[in-house]
Coordinates of C-alpha atoms in Angstrom, one line a residue:
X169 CA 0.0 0.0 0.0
X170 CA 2.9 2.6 1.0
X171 CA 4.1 2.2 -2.4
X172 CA 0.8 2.8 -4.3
X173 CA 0.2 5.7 -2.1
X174 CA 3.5 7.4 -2.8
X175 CA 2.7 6.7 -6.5
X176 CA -0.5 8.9 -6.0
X177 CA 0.8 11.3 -3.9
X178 CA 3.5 11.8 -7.2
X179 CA 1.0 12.0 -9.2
X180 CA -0.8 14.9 -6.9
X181 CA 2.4 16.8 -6.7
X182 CA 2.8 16.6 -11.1
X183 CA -0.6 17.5 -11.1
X184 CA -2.0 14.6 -12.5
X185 CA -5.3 14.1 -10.8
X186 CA -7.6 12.2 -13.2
X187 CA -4.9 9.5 -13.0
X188 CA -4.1 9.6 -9.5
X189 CA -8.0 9.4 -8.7
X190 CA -8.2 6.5 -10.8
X191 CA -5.2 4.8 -8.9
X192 CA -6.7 5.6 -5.5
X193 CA -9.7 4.2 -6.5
X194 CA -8.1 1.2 -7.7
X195 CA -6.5 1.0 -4.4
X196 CA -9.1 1.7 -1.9
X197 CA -10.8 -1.5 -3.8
X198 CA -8.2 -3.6 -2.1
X199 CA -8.4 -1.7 1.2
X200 CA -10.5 -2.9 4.4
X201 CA -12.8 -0.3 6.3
X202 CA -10.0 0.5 8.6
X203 CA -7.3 1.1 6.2
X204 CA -9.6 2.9 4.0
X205 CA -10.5 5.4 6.9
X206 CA -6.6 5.9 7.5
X207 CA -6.0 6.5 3.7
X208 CA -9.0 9.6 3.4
X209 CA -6.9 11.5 6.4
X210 CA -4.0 11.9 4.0
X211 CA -4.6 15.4 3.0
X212 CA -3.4 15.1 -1.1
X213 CA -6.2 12.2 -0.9
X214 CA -8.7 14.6 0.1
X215 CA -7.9 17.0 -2.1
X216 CA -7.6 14.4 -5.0
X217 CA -11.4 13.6 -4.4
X218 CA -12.7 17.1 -3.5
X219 CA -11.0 18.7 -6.9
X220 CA -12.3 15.7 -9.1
X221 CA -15.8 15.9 -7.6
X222 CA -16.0 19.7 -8.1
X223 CA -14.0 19.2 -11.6
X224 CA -17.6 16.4 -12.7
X225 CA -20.1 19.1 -10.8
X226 CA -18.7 22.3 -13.1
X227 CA -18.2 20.1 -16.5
X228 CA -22.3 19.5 -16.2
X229 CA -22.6 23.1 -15.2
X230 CA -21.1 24.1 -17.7
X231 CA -22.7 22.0 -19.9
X232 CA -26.1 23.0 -19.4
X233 CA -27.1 26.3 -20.8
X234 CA -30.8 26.1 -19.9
X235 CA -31.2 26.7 -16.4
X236 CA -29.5 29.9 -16.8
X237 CA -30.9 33.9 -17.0
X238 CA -29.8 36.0 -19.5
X239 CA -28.6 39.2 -18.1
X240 CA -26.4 41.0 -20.4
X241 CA -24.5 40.8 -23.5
X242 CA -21.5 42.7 -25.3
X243 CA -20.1 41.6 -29.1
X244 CA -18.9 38.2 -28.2
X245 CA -19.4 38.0 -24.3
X246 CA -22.9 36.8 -22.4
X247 CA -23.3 36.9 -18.9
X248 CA -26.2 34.7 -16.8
X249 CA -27.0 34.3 -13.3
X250 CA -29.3 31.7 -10.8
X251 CA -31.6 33.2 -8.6
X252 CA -31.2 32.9 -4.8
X253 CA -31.3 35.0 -1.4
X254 CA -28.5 33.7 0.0
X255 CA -25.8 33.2 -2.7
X256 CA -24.5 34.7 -5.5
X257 CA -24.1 32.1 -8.6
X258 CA -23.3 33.9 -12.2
X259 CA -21.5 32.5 -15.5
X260 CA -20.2 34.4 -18.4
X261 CA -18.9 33.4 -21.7
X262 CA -16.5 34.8 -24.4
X263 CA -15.6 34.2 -27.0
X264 CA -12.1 35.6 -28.4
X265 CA -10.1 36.6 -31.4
X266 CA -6.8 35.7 -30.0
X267 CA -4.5 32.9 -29.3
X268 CA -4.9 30.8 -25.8
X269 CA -1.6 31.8 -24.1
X270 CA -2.2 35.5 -23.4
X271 CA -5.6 33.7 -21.8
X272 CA -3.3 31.2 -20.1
X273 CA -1.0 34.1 -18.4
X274 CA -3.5 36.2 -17.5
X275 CA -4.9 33.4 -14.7
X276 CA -1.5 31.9 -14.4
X277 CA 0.8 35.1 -13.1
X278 CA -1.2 35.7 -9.5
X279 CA 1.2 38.8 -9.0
X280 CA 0.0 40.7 -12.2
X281 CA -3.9 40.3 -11.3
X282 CA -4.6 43.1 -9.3
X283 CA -3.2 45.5 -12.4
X284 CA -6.1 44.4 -14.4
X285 CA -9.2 42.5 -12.7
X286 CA -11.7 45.5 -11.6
X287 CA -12.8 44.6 -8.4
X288 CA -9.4 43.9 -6.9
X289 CA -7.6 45.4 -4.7
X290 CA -4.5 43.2 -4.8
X291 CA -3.9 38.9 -5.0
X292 CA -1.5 37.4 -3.3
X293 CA 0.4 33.7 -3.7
X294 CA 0.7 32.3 -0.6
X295 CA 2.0 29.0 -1.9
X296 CA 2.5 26.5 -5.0
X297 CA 2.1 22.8 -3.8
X298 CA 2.0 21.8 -7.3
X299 CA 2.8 22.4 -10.9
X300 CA -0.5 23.8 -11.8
X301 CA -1.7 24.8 -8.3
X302 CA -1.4 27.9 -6.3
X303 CA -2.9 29.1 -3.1
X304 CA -4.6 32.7 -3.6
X305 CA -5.6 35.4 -0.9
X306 CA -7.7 38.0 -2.6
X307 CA -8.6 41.3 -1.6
X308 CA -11.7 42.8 -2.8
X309 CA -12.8 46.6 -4.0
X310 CA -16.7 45.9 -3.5
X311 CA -19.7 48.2 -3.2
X312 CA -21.4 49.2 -0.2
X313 CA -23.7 46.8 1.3
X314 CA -20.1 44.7 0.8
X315 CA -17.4 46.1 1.8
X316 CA -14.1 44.8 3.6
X317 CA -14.3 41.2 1.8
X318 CA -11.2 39.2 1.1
X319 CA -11.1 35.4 0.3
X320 CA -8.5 32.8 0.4
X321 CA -8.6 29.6 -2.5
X322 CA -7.1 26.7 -3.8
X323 CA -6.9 27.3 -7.6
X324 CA -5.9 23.8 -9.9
X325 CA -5.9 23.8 -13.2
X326 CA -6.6 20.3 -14.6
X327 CA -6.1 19.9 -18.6
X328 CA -8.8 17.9 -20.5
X329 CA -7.5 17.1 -23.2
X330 CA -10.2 15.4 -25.3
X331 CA -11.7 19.1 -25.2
X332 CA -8.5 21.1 -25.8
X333 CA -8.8 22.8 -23.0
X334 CA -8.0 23.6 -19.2
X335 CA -10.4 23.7 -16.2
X336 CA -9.4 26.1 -13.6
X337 CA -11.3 25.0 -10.2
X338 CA -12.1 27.3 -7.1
X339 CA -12.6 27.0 -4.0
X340 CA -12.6 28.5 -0.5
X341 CA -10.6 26.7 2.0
X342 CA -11.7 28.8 5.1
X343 CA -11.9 25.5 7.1
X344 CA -8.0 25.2 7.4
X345 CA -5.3 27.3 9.6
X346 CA -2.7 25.2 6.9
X347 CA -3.4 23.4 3.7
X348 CA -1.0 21.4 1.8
X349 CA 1.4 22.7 4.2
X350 CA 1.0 26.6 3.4
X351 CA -0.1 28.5 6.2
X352 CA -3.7 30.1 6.1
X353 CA -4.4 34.0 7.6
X354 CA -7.2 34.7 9.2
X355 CA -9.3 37.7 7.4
X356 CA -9.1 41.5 8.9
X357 CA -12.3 42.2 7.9
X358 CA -15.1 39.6 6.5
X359 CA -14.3 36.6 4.2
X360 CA -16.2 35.7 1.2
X361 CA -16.4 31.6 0.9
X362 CA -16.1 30.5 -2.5
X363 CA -18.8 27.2 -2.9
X364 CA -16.7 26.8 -6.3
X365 CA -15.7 28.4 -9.2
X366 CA -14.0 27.8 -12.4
X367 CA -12.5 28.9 -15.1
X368 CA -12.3 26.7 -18.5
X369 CA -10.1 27.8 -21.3
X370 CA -9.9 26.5 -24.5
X371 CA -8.3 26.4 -27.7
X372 CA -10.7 26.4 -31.3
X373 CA -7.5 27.3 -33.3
X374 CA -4.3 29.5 -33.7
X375 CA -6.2 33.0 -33.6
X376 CA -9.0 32.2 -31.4
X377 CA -9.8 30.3 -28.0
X378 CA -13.2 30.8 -25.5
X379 CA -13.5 31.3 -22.0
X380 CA -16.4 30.0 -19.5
X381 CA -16.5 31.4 -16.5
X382 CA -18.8 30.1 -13.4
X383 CA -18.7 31.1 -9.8
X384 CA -21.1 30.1 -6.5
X385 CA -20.0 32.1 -4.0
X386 CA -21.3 33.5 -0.2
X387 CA -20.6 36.8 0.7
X388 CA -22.3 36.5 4.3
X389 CA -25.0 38.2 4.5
X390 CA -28.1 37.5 5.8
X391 CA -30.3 38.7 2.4
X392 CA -28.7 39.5 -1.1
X393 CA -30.2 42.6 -2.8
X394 CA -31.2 42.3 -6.1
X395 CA -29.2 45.1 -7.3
X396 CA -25.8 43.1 -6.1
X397 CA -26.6 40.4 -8.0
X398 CA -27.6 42.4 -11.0
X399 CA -24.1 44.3 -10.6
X400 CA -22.4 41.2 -10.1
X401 CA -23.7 39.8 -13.5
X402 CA -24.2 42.8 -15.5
X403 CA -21.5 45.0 -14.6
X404 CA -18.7 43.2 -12.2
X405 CA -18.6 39.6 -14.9
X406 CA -19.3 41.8 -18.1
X407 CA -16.5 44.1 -17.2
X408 CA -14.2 41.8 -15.8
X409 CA -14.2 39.7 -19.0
X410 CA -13.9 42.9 -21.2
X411 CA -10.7 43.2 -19.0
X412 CA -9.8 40.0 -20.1
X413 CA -10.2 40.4 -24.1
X414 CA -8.5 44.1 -23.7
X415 CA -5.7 42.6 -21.9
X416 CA -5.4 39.4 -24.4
X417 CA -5.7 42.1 -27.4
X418 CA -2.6 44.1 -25.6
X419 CA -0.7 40.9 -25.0
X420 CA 2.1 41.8 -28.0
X421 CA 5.1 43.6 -25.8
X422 CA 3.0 43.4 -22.3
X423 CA 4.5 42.2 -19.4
X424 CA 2.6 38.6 -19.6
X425 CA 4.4 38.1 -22.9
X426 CA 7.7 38.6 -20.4
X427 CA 6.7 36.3 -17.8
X428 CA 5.8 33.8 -20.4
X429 CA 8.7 34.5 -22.5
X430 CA 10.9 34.1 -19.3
X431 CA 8.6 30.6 -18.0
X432 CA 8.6 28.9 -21.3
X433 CA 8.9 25.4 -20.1
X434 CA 5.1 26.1 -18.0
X435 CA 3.2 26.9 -20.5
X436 CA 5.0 24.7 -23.3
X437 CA 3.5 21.8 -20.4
X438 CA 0.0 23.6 -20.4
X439 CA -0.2 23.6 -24.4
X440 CA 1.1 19.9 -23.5
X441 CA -1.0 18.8 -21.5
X442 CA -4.4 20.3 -23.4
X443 CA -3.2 18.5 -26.7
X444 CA -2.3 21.5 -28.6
X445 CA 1.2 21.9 -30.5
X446 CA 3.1 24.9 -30.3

């Protein structure tokens, strides 16, 4: 068992976690009650089976277009929202006129967010326990009733390659002090849990990728106002992914083209890993 679970807990670390969840699950088939029990308390196991069950819920979210309001639409981007009282759950989607790896440094260089993302007022790394995965503390510039909001994730990409793309998963991990062995800060003011989010990026061909964007998140308080959730939708994701095409369309000469130019050997494993050639 010790050496199939070092063999998983590689595979974790190389970000490989539709393979490592189908060796664990090969191996918890062999396991007794016990030894199964001992297993889930290793914490790249349960991160292995949190990410992949969040990675099945968004693909089917993301798949389904009905159940979704129309709130707002610009050229080639369409935002959408669910109705509730107590959470705020949007999408948007764009479509753009670009290659993917301005899309790919925009969500990959944490430090560089806060120069372009709206409602931010700066993003931190706190830690990278894998290839693919960083640990994220945002601080937020929201409107009154919301104010004072920061939130800290676990942010994975995981390549699907049948699709050509990448699925950038979410979440809040305000149930931990340390995760993965990166400590967690507690929040000055009030923190916004993140139920999930992602982000899925794909490549159609040379000169033109899409982007989906979901997020389910809580901002603790005890009613939503429909006007948050209508700026959320029609102004906070419809401007946000405008940032996002302006900066892809300013990419030539930017400083992402540095950091990419000076990372090659990431993003030549993203294009990799997605099945696309460079």
């Amino acid at each position: 068992m010790d050496t199939q679970l070092e063999e998983i807990k590689q595979l974790f670390r190389d970000d490989r976690l539709i393979l490592a969840h189908k060796k664990l699950t090969e191996l918890e088939a062999e396991l007794s009650t016990e030894e199964k029990l001992s297993v889930s308390q290793i914490s790249e196991i349960s991160v292995i089976k949190e990410d992949l069950r969040l990675a099945n819920l968004l693909l089917e979210l993301l798949g389904d277009l009905e159940s979704w309001e129309l709130v707002a639409q610009d050229e080639d981007i369409a935002t959408f929202s669910k109705n509730t009282t107590s959470e705020v759950i949007v999408r948007g989607e764009m479509l753009l006129h670009t290659p993917i790896t301005p899309l790919l440094a925009l969500f990959s260089e944490c430090d560089l967010l806060k120069n372009w993302v709206p409602i931010l007022k700066d993003a931190k790394c706190l830690g990278r326990p894998s290839i693919f995965r960083r640990i994220i503390h945002y601080f937020f510039d929201l409107p009154w009733p919301v104010t004072n909001r920061d939130m800290v994730v676990s942010a994975v990409g995981i390549p699907i390659p049948e699709n050509s793309s990448t699925l950038m998963i979410l979440r809040s991990i305000d149930e931990y002090s340390s995760f993965l062995d990166i400590n967690i800060p507690t929040s000055e003011g009030v923190r916004i849990t993140m139920n999930y989010a992602c982000l899925n990026i794909t490549y159609i061909s040379p000169n033109e990728s899409q982007i989906s964007l979901i997020a389910r998140c809580d901002p603790h308080m005890s009613l939503i106002p429909t006007f948050l959730v209508n700026y959320v939708t029609k102004h906070g994701i419809l401007y946000f992914l405008q940032s996002v095409r302006e900066q892809c369309q300013q990419y030539e000469g930017s400083v992402h083209q540095e950091y990419v130019n000076a990372n090659p050997g990431y993003y030549e494993e993203v294009m990799k890993r997605i099945n696309v050639e460079t």
